[in-house]
Tab-separated table of C-alpha atoms and ligand atoms in Angstrom:
chain	number	residue	atom	x	y	z
A	1	MET	CA	0.000	0.000	0.000
A	2	PHE	CA	1.206	3.478	-0.866
A	3	TRP	CA	0.367	6.925	0.430
A	4	ASP	CA	1.909	8.673	-2.586
A	5	HIS	CA	2.646	6.025	-5.188
A	6	ALA	CA	4.167	8.412	-7.739
A	7	ILE	CA	6.814	9.871	-5.471
A	8	GLU	CA	7.534	6.672	-3.530
A	9	THR	CA	8.266	4.726	-6.730
A	10	LEU	CA	9.804	7.543	-8.776
A	11	ASP	CA	12.599	6.162	-10.961
A	12	ARG	CA	16.086	6.777	-9.591
A	13	ALA	CA	17.158	9.163	-12.363
A	14	SER	CA	14.149	11.432	-11.813
A	15	LEU	CA	14.568	11.193	-8.047
A	16	ARG	CA	18.183	12.311	-8.317
A	17	GLN	CA	17.159	15.119	-10.645
A	18	LEU	CA	14.592	16.266	-8.098
A	19	GLN	CA	17.201	16.053	-5.324
A	20	LEU	CA	19.613	18.225	-7.282
A	21	LYS	CA	16.956	20.843	-7.981
A	22	ARG	CA	15.983	20.953	-4.306
A	23	LEU	CA	19.593	20.949	-3.108
A	24	GLN	CA	20.400	23.920	-5.314
A	25	ALA	CA	17.322	25.777	-4.103
A	26	THR	CA	18.224	25.036	-0.460
A	27	VAL	CA	21.803	26.245	-0.905
A	28	ARG	CA	20.622	29.430	-2.604
A	29	ARG	CA	18.147	30.084	0.193
A	30	VAL	CA	20.544	29.587	3.089
A	31	ALA	CA	23.155	31.741	1.324
A	32	ARG	CA	20.613	34.549	1.252
A	33	LYS	CA	18.872	34.051	4.570
A	34	VAL	CA	21.166	32.444	7.133
A	35	SER	CA	24.246	34.424	8.134
A	36	PHE	CA	25.855	31.323	9.688
A	37	TYR	CA	25.926	29.609	6.281
A	38	ARG	CA	26.762	32.793	4.419
A	39	GLU	CA	29.910	33.147	6.521
A	40	GLN	CA	30.824	29.496	6.064
A	41	PHE	CA	30.416	29.824	2.301
A	42	SER	CA	32.536	32.935	2.143
A	43	GLN	CA	35.325	31.295	4.192
A	44	ALA	CA	35.286	28.347	1.784
A	45	ARG	CA	34.968	30.681	-1.227
A	46	LEU	CA	31.893	28.786	-2.211
A	47	ARG	CA	28.995	30.123	-4.253
A	48	PRO	CA	25.609	28.481	-4.733
A	49	SER	CA	26.396	28.288	-8.456
A	50	HIS	CA	29.214	25.840	-7.650
A	51	ILE	CA	26.644	23.174	-6.853
A	52	GLY	CA	26.111	21.799	-10.347
A	53	ALA	CA	25.743	18.095	-9.500
A	54	LEU	CA	24.701	16.033	-6.499
A	55	ALA	CA	28.321	15.016	-5.878
A	56	ASP	CA	29.090	18.698	-5.232
A	57	VAL	CA	27.344	18.332	-1.882
A	58	ARG	CA	30.825	17.394	-0.624
A	59	ARG	CA	31.916	20.974	-1.141
A	60	LEU	CA	29.400	22.174	1.438
A	61	PRO	CA	30.410	22.565	5.082
A	62	PHE	CA	29.186	20.105	7.710
A	63	THR	CA	26.708	21.308	10.324
A	64	THR	CA	27.083	19.819	13.806
A	65	SER	CA	24.978	19.760	16.932
A	66	ALA	CA	27.515	22.223	18.409
A	67	ASP	CA	26.578	24.652	15.604
A	68	LEU	CA	22.922	24.291	16.549
A	69	ARG	CA	23.700	25.024	20.175
A	70	ALA	CA	25.976	27.937	19.316
A	71	ASN	CA	23.202	29.481	17.216
A	72	TYR	CA	20.510	28.842	19.829
A	73	PRO	CA	17.759	29.980	19.810
A	74	THR	CA	17.045	31.572	16.416
A	75	GLY	CA	20.415	31.874	14.655
A	76	LEU	CA	19.718	29.256	11.984
A	77	LEU	CA	16.261	30.453	11.002
A	78	ALA	CA	15.724	31.019	7.286
A	79	VAL	CA	12.305	32.660	7.763
A	80	GLY	CA	11.013	35.400	10.018
A	81	LEU	CA	9.621	34.294	13.379
A	82	GLU	CA	6.159	35.307	12.179
A	83	ASP	CA	6.415	32.540	9.567
A	84	THR	CA	7.153	29.803	12.083
A	85	LEU	CA	4.367	27.656	13.424
A	86	ARG	CA	5.874	25.222	15.862
A	87	LEU	CA	8.932	24.788	18.071
A	88	HIS	CA	10.473	21.520	19.184
A	89	THR	CA	13.650	21.143	21.169
A	90	SER	CA	16.073	18.325	21.554
A	91	SER	CA	18.266	18.060	24.585
A	92	GLY	CA	21.522	16.241	24.234
A	93	THR	CA	23.582	15.075	27.150
A	94	THR	CA	25.100	18.467	27.880
A	95	GLY	CA	24.448	22.174	27.675
A	96	LYS	CA	21.714	24.091	25.923
A	97	PRO	CA	18.991	22.345	23.981
A	98	LYS	CA	18.759	22.574	20.214
A	99	ALA	CA	15.804	24.644	19.005
A	100	LEU	CA	14.025	23.363	15.906
A	101	PHE	CA	11.467	25.537	14.153
A	102	PHE	CA	8.786	24.433	11.714
A	103	SER	CA	6.960	26.647	9.210
A	104	ARG	CA	3.389	25.837	8.150
A	105	GLN	CA	4.758	23.928	5.182
A	106	ASP	CA	7.251	22.049	7.394
A	107	VAL	CA	4.483	20.931	9.768
A	108	ALA	CA	2.376	19.697	6.854
A	109	ASN	CA	5.322	18.023	5.222
A	110	ALA	CA	6.413	16.200	8.381
A	111	ALA	CA	2.879	14.809	8.755
A	112	GLU	CA	2.897	13.784	5.099
A	113	LEU	CA	6.124	11.816	5.534
A	114	CYS	CA	4.722	10.071	8.615
A	115	ALA	CA	1.588	9.194	6.662
A	116	ARG	CA	3.779	7.579	4.011
A	117	CYS	CA	5.574	5.587	6.712
A	118	LEU	CA	2.423	4.292	8.372
A	119	VAL	CA	0.688	3.349	5.127
A	120	MET	CA	3.873	1.570	4.009
A	121	THR	CA	3.362	-0.913	6.863
A	122	GLY	CA	-0.298	-1.456	5.996
A	123	VAL	CA	-1.948	1.067	8.342
A	124	THR	CA	-5.350	2.309	7.127
A	125	ARG	CA	-8.058	4.640	8.373
A	126	ARG	CA	-9.632	1.687	10.135
A	127	ASP	CA	-6.694	1.410	12.515
A	128	VAL	CA	-6.682	2.679	16.086
A	129	PHE	CA	-3.308	4.275	16.770
A	130	GLN	CA	-2.169	4.504	20.387
A	131	ASN	CA	0.674	6.983	20.588
A	132	MET	CA	2.839	5.937	23.539
A	133	MET	CA	5.668	8.386	22.813
A	134	THR	CA	6.188	11.481	24.961
A	135	TYR	CA	4.075	14.513	23.977
A	136	GLY	CA	5.661	17.934	24.367
A	137	LEU	CA	8.876	19.485	23.164
A	138	PHE	CA	10.061	16.055	22.012
A	139	THR	CA	9.114	15.427	18.373
A	140	GLY	CA	8.347	11.735	18.955
A	141	ALA	CA	4.626	11.959	19.638
A	142	LEU	CA	3.355	15.126	17.960
A	143	VAL	CA	4.870	14.558	14.543
A	144	THR	CA	3.487	11.016	14.193
A	145	HIS	CA	0.205	12.105	15.778
A	146	TYR	CA	-0.541	14.376	12.819
A	147	GLY	CA	0.701	11.744	10.353
A	148	ALA	CA	-1.715	9.174	11.763
A	149	GLU	CA	-4.577	11.698	11.691
A	150	LYS	CA	-3.774	12.392	8.060
A	151	VAL	CA	-4.162	8.688	7.306
A	152	GLY	CA	-7.495	8.852	9.119
A	153	CYS	CA	-6.729	6.580	12.069
A	154	LEU	CA	-8.401	7.111	15.398
A	155	VAL	CA	-5.448	8.538	17.313
A	156	ILE	CA	-5.199	8.036	21.078
A	157	PRO	CA	-2.672	10.535	22.474
A	158	ALA	CA	-1.777	8.329	25.433
A	159	GLY	CA	1.841	9.387	25.938
A	160	PRO	CA	4.158	6.973	27.737
A	161	GLY	CA	3.904	5.392	31.181
A	162	ASN	CA	0.938	4.393	33.350
A	163	SER	CA	0.738	0.904	31.914
A	164	GLU	CA	-2.596	0.167	33.618
A	165	ARG	CA	-4.188	3.021	31.717
A	166	GLN	CA	-2.463	2.003	28.474
A	167	LEU	CA	-3.958	-1.451	28.846
A	168	LEU	CA	-7.396	-0.058	29.566
A	169	LEU	CA	-7.244	2.094	26.428
A	170	MET	CA	-6.128	-0.903	24.389
A	171	GLN	CA	-8.997	-2.992	25.736
A	172	ASP	CA	-11.750	-0.394	25.516
A	173	PHE	CA	-10.860	1.123	22.135
A	174	ARG	CA	-9.443	-2.016	20.497
A	175	THR	CA	-6.072	-0.429	19.689
A	176	THR	CA	-4.527	-2.055	16.616
A	177	VAL	CA	-1.235	-0.172	16.202
A	178	PHE	CA	1.012	1.677	18.627
A	179	HIS	CA	4.116	3.825	18.624
A	180	ILE	CA	6.604	3.265	21.383
A	181	THR	CA	10.277	3.217	22.395
A	182	PRO	CA	11.850	-0.249	22.417
A	183	SER	CA	12.652	0.002	26.134
A	184	TYR	CA	9.058	0.818	27.043
A	185	ALA	CA	7.802	-1.900	24.684
A	186	LEU	CA	9.908	-4.468	26.560
A	187	TYR	CA	8.686	-3.154	29.888
A	188	PHE	CA	5.077	-3.159	28.709
A	189	ALA	CA	5.385	-6.766	27.503
A	190	ASP	CA	6.597	-7.669	31.002
A	191	PHE	CA	3.714	-5.781	32.547
A	192	LEU	CA	1.149	-7.685	30.460
A	193	GLU	CA	2.788	-10.974	31.342
A	194	LYS	CA	2.617	-10.137	35.046
A	195	ARG	CA	-1.018	-9.122	34.753
A	196	GLY	CA	-1.693	-12.472	33.107
A	197	ILE	CA	-2.903	-10.821	29.900
A	198	ASN	CA	-2.411	-12.833	26.744
A	199	ALA	CA	-2.011	-10.060	24.165
A	200	ARG	CA	-2.600	-12.396	21.219
A	201	ARG	CA	-5.964	-13.554	22.498
A	202	GLU	CA	-7.266	-10.629	24.481
A	203	LEU	CA	-6.072	-7.528	22.621
A	204	ALA	CA	-6.452	-6.362	19.025
A	205	LEU	CA	-2.815	-5.262	18.613
A	206	ARG	CA	-1.340	-5.919	15.156
A	207	LYS	CA	1.709	-3.711	14.741
A	208	ALA	CA	4.088	-1.509	16.660
A	209	PHE	CA	6.413	1.219	15.411
A	210	VAL	CA	9.477	1.203	17.531
A	211	GLY	CA	12.107	3.910	17.538
A	212	ALA	CA	13.748	6.938	19.156
A	213	GLU	CA	16.554	4.788	20.523
A	214	PRO	CA	18.903	2.138	19.183
A	215	HIS	CA	17.767	-1.455	19.523
A	216	THR	CA	18.767	-4.764	18.040
A	217	GLU	CA	17.112	-7.376	15.845
A	218	GLU	CA	16.992	-9.580	18.964
A	219	THR	CA	14.987	-6.911	20.815
A	220	ARG	CA	12.565	-6.648	17.908
A	221	GLY	CA	12.155	-10.430	18.011
A	222	LYS	CA	11.495	-10.372	21.723
A	223	ILE	CA	8.772	-7.713	21.439
A	224	GLU	CA	7.133	-9.464	18.464
A	225	GLN	CA	7.189	-12.776	20.271
A	226	ALA	CA	5.819	-11.442	23.544
A	227	LEU	CA	2.945	-9.504	21.999
A	228	GLY	CA	2.233	-11.509	18.852
A	229	ILE	CA	2.625	-8.470	16.591
A	230	GLU	CA	4.799	-7.147	13.758
A	231	VAL	CA	7.367	-4.576	14.862
A	232	TYR	CA	8.685	-1.970	12.412
A	233	ASN	CA	11.791	0.088	12.941
A	234	SER	CA	11.095	3.832	12.945
A	235	TYR	CA	13.999	6.265	12.666
A	236	GLY	CA	14.245	10.005	12.846
A	237	LEU	CA	15.836	12.911	14.631
A	238	SER	CA	14.573	16.300	15.715
A	239	GLU	CA	16.972	18.109	13.398
A	240	MET	CA	15.265	16.404	10.409
A	241	ASN	CA	11.585	16.814	11.566
A	242	GLY	CA	11.626	14.042	14.179
A	243	PRO	CA	10.083	10.657	13.355
A	244	GLY	CA	9.215	9.808	9.747
A	245	VAL	CA	12.694	10.210	8.270
A	246	ALA	CA	13.174	6.491	7.574
A	247	PHE	CA	10.847	3.582	8.241
A	248	GLU	CA	10.561	-0.078	7.390
A	249	CYS	CA	8.105	-1.366	4.805
A	250	GLU	CA	6.281	-4.684	5.142
A	251	HIS	CA	9.490	-6.558	4.249
A	252	LYS	CA	11.321	-5.277	7.352
A	253	GLN	CA	14.718	-5.316	5.628
A	254	GLY	CA	16.015	-1.843	6.396
A	255	MET	CA	14.320	1.547	6.497
A	256	HIS	CA	13.381	3.489	3.372
A	257	VAL	CA	14.691	7.004	3.799
A	258	TRP	CA	12.612	9.640	2.024
A	259	GLU	CA	15.164	10.828	-0.474
A	260	ASP	CA	12.937	13.463	-2.027
A	261	ASN	CA	13.227	15.229	1.357
A	262	PHE	CA	16.682	14.267	2.587
A	263	LEU	CA	20.016	13.894	0.854
A	264	VAL	CA	21.874	11.085	2.557
A	265	GLU	CA	25.618	10.524	2.806
A	266	ILE	CA	27.662	8.064	4.830
A	267	ILE	CA	31.045	9.368	5.929
A	268	ASP	CA	34.013	8.103	7.842
A	269	PRO	CA	33.439	9.784	11.230
A	270	GLN	CA	37.154	10.295	11.754
A	271	THR	CA	38.162	11.756	8.389
A	272	GLY	CA	34.826	13.150	7.172
A	273	GLU	CA	35.395	11.440	3.805
A	274	PRO	CA	32.346	9.945	2.025
A	275	LEU	CA	32.030	6.146	2.028
A	276	PRO	CA	30.410	4.012	-0.703
A	277	ASP	CA	26.978	2.384	-0.358
A	278	GLY	CA	27.086	-0.653	1.890
A	279	GLU	CA	29.901	0.589	4.112
A	280	MET	CA	29.241	1.432	7.739
A	281	GLY	CA	29.867	4.988	8.793
A	282	GLU	CA	28.212	8.121	10.127
A	283	LEU	CA	24.959	9.231	8.577
A	284	VAL	CA	25.020	12.807	7.278
A	285	MET	CA	21.820	14.426	6.073
A	286	THR	CA	20.908	17.552	4.146
A	287	THR	CA	17.323	18.770	4.234
A	288	LEU	CA	15.861	19.274	0.759
A	289	ARG	CA	12.463	20.726	1.626
A	290	ARG	CA	12.690	22.335	5.028
A	291	GLU	CA	11.615	25.927	4.933
A	292	ALA	CA	12.085	27.341	8.428
A	293	MET	CA	15.386	25.738	9.275
A	294	PRO	CA	17.238	24.052	6.423
A	295	LEU	CA	20.378	22.204	7.483
A	296	LEU	CA	23.319	21.321	5.278
A	297	ARG	CA	25.244	18.085	5.810
A	298	TYR	CA	24.079	17.600	9.371
A	299	ARG	CA	26.267	15.116	11.237
A	300	THR	CA	23.796	12.822	12.951
A	301	ARG	CA	26.502	10.782	14.769
A	302	ASP	CA	24.396	7.714	13.999
A	303	ILE	CA	26.289	4.730	12.631
A	304	THR	CA	24.664	2.839	9.775
A	305	SER	CA	25.052	1.915	6.110
A	306	VAL	CA	22.958	2.428	2.977
A	307	ASN	CA	21.406	-0.513	1.147
A	308	PRO	CA	21.037	0.527	-2.518
A	309	GLU	CA	19.406	-2.750	-3.661
A	310	PRO	CA	15.891	-2.484	-5.092
A	311	CYS	CA	13.247	-3.446	-2.534
A	312	ALA	CA	10.493	-5.987	-3.194
A	313	CYS	CA	7.900	-3.378	-2.170
A	314	GLY	CA	8.681	-1.333	-5.283
A	315	ARG	CA	9.803	1.815	-3.497
A	316	THR	CA	12.869	3.387	-5.054
A	317	HIS	CA	14.031	5.293	-1.981
A	318	ARG	CA	17.113	3.519	-0.654
A	319	ARG	CA	17.182	1.818	2.705
A	320	LEU	CA	19.188	2.549	5.813
A	321	ASN	CA	20.302	-0.497	7.714
A	322	ARG	CA	19.545	-0.716	11.423
A	323	ILE	CA	21.390	1.975	13.385
A	324	THR	CA	24.089	0.156	15.321
A	325	GLY	CA	24.800	2.995	17.731
A	326	ARG	CA	26.139	6.518	17.795
A	327	SER	CA	29.721	7.435	17.099
A	328	ASP	CA	29.680	9.239	20.454
A	329	ASP	CA	28.277	6.387	22.527
A	330	MET	CA	31.200	4.103	21.932
A	331	LEU	CA	32.688	2.986	25.228
A	332	ILE	CA	36.355	2.348	25.653
A	333	VAL	CA	36.905	-0.265	28.315
A	334	ARG	CA	40.418	-1.499	28.961
A	335	GLY	CA	41.409	-0.052	25.623
A	336	VAL	CA	38.729	-1.950	23.696
A	337	ASN	CA	36.053	-0.118	21.702
A	338	ILE	CA	32.601	-1.366	22.628
A	339	TYR	CA	29.145	-0.343	21.435
A	340	PRO	CA	26.280	-0.889	23.898
A	341	GLN	CA	24.342	-2.527	21.049
A	342	GLN	CA	26.791	-5.433	21.015
A	343	ILE	CA	25.938	-6.125	24.635
A	344	GLU	CA	22.211	-5.838	24.018
A	345	ARG	CA	22.417	-8.329	21.159
A	346	VAL	CA	23.963	-10.944	23.435
A	347	LEU	CA	21.571	-10.322	26.327
A	348	MET	CA	18.385	-10.311	24.267
A	349	GLY	CA	19.493	-13.446	22.438
A	350	THR	CA	20.021	-15.451	25.637
A	351	PRO	CA	17.087	-17.534	26.891
A	352	GLY	CA	16.194	-17.023	30.563
A	353	ILE	CA	17.040	-13.312	30.429
A	354	GLY	CA	14.351	-10.707	30.985
A	355	ARG	CA	13.851	-7.410	29.217
A	356	ASN	CA	15.826	-4.741	31.061
A	357	TYR	CA	19.519	-4.213	31.666
A	358	VAL	CA	22.119	-1.571	32.540
A	359	ILE	CA	25.798	-1.328	31.799
A	360	GLN	CA	27.693	0.110	34.745
A	361	LEU	CA	31.327	1.171	34.559
A	362	GLU	CA	33.106	1.496	37.875
A	363	GLY	CA	36.493	2.220	39.431
A	364	LEU	CA	39.328	1.552	37.101
A	365	ASP	CA	37.547	0.164	34.075
A	366	GLU	CA	35.367	-2.486	35.715
A	367	MET	CA	32.319	-3.349	33.652
A	368	ILE	CA	29.263	-4.628	35.502
A	369	ILE	CA	26.224	-5.760	33.550
A	370	LYS	CA	23.051	-5.857	35.593
A	371	VAL	CA	20.340	-7.789	33.849
A	372	GLU	CA	16.871	-8.870	34.882
A	373	LEU	CA	15.910	-12.513	34.878
A	374	ALA	CA	12.890	-13.573	32.846
A	375	GLU	CA	9.679	-13.792	34.856
A	376	ALA	CA	9.681	-17.583	34.536
A	377	GLY	CA	13.462	-17.779	34.462
A	378	PHE	CA	14.363	-18.907	37.985
A	379	ASP	CA	13.451	-22.350	39.247
A	380	GLY	CA	14.985	-21.830	42.703
A	381	GLN	CA	18.171	-23.740	41.920
A	382	VAL	CA	21.200	-21.596	42.599
A	383	GLU	CA	23.475	-23.642	40.363
A	384	HIS	CA	21.201	-22.817	37.407
A	385	LEU	CA	21.679	-19.137	38.135
A	386	VAL	CA	25.428	-19.521	38.292
A	387	ARG	CA	25.424	-21.432	35.022
A	388	LEU	CA	23.379	-18.696	33.318
A	389	GLN	CA	25.656	-16.018	34.717
A	390	THR	CA	28.755	-17.792	33.410
A	391	LYS	CA	27.147	-18.359	30.010
A	392	ILE	CA	26.348	-14.657	29.622
A	393	ALA	CA	29.830	-13.592	30.707
A	394	GLU	CA	31.406	-16.029	28.219
A	395	ARG	CA	29.141	-14.926	25.364
A	396	LEU	CA	29.881	-11.300	26.127
A	397	ARG	CA	33.607	-11.925	26.191
A	398	ALA	CA	33.366	-13.530	22.747
A	399	GLU	CA	31.438	-10.507	21.434
A	400	ILE	CA	33.182	-7.545	23.075
A	401	LEU	CA	36.552	-9.070	24.036
A	402	VAL	CA	36.226	-7.882	27.624
A	403	LYS	CA	34.838	-10.129	30.344
A	404	PRO	CA	32.347	-8.184	32.407
A	405	GLN	CA	30.948	-9.013	35.815
A	406	VAL	CA	27.359	-10.156	35.315
A	407	GLU	CA	24.748	-9.556	38.019
A	408	LEU	CA	21.380	-11.248	37.621
A	409	VAL	CA	18.595	-9.324	39.327
A	410	PRO	CA	14.903	-10.167	39.859
A	411	PRO	CA	12.408	-9.172	37.136
A	412	ALA	CA	11.181	-5.547	37.121
A	413	THR	CA	13.775	-4.267	39.605
A	414	LEU	CA	15.933	-2.082	37.348
A	415	PRO	CA	14.856	1.529	36.790
A	416	VAL	CA	12.621	2.261	33.804
A	417	SER	CA	12.461	5.678	32.201
A	418	GLU	CA	9.420	7.059	30.424
A	419	GLY	CA	11.502	8.628	27.671
A	420	LYS	CA	14.684	7.267	26.228
A	421	ALA	CA	16.305	4.520	28.275
A	422	LYS	CA	19.567	5.271	30.055
A	423	ARG	CA	21.533	2.086	29.539
A	424	VAL	CA	25.050	3.164	30.455
A	425	ILE	CA	26.141	4.509	33.848
A	426	ASP	CA	29.768	5.566	33.823
A	427	ASN	CA	31.162	6.061	37.335
A	428	ARG	CA	34.775	5.438	36.395
A	429	LYS	CA	37.527	7.383	38.019
A	430	LEU	CA	40.110	7.181	35.282
B	501	DLL	O1	14.107	10.364	18.725
B	501	DLL	C1	12.823	11.175	16.858
B	501	DLL	C2	12.044	9.912	16.851
B	501	DLL	C3	10.960	9.780	17.691
B	501	DLL	C4	12.359	8.885	15.979
B	501	DLL	C5	10.200	8.637	17.648
B	501	DLL	C6	11.593	7.736	15.945
B	501	DLL	C7	10.506	7.605	16.774
B	501	DLL	P1	15.716	12.890	18.895
B	501	DLL	O2	15.226	12.957	20.289
B	501	DLL	O3	16.289	14.105	18.293
B	501	DLL	O4	14.566	12.453	17.914
B	501	DLL	O5	16.772	11.708	18.845
B	501	DLL	C8	17.348	11.326	17.643
B	501	DLL	O6	17.652	9.066	18.436
B	501	DLL	O7	19.968	10.522	16.162
B	501	DLL	C9	19.332	8.302	16.999
B	501	DLL	O8	20.549	8.340	17.719
B	501	DLL	C10	18.214	7.868	17.926
B	501	DLL	N1	17.188	7.119	17.192
B	501	DLL	C11	15.993	7.534	16.776
B	501	DLL	N2	15.317	6.518	16.171
B	501	DLL	C12	16.133	5.443	16.182
B	501	DLL	C13	16.046	4.106	15.702
B	501	DLL	C14	13.891	11.258	17.928
B	501	DLL	N3	14.959	3.635	15.101
B	501	DLL	C15	18.314	10.200	17.873
B	501	DLL	N4	17.121	3.301	15.878
B	501	DLL	C16	18.919	9.699	16.596
B	501	DLL	C17	18.228	3.756	16.498
B	501	DLL	C18	17.334	5.840	16.831
B	501	DLL	N5	18.358	4.990	16.976
């Protein structure tokens, strides 16, 4: 099913032509309207007329999250404040938030892209969409909310948390699809299990859209298994509208990124040099249609690769492979580079393990992994626990080359956050 068949299946040559036209228009606009870019262009002796082909995007400067913070709150606006309609912010780990403005056209366009995403997974106006993302300054809930309304779903603006109420809404309004972070989805599956609810039999759930934080194929499998639903990976970032940037189709083999709206590059995060399709690197995106706040070559810090193969669904927009982490969330433990996703893959693929974990770094490079046992995982025999603990430590050593201390804790005892999960606690005194 397609929301906009013509644009979603546009042949590659025409799509690239459209990208070039929009890139040139964007560069011309920021050169006129945004002093930050004007100065960057003049330092690089670059004129908009130098962008004659898509490959010339490499001549443009990168934009980083530090640039967004430095120009907070309105420094990167390309329209007058009277032409903005909505503000979202995104807080990183430190300092000032990033302010993201939307014009009327940007708001409509973001909803349009979300509508494409939802319809791509088979959502129709008959669906009941329970939005379990946080409403507010975070883009996660509002942007998809309007996308789902555009499709014609009944939208329930539930927000996250209060699982009892979520369940009640699902029961009373026969929710069919929901939008949720992977960490809350795992927690919610646990909650249903504890309440003795069999989601397959008692609820009408069919699909979930899971995003806003990195998660593994194993986590997807666990959520699908527990709830008897299809789970689709949903990717986005506030700087590029929020959700709806890239989304899986029914084949669930990578996320189509809407290339009529975003120009995608993969670069080597160390050198900044572009990498060919298929190679893992940092995702860099240029907005092609944003009116209020266009961004050139924005360094997302997300690590992924592009799959250029044609997709069985017929869409011509290339796919991003699952995000494996962020270039800035790499941990260095005893000199070894480790991504938290590697640890998650091992934990979620081990039977007997529950759905929540934290990675704690202590003292002089000690790594402690606290992980919940599955609800039905402990039969009272201590030697079984010890065996499980040893198995996890061995599997982790094989994956990350460092042997952590593994602590098994009872189900539902680790902290849960309503927004993005905090998986790493670094208390090292190095
Ligand atoms: O998280 C937008 C969003 C909301 C996307 C809801 C999907 C669903 P930010 O708060 O700006 O925006 O965070 C963006 O979250 O750069 C990634 O590091 C991470 N992220 C988002 N979706 C995924 C995903 C929203 N599906 C940052 N897989 C991004 C992995 C994701 N990481």
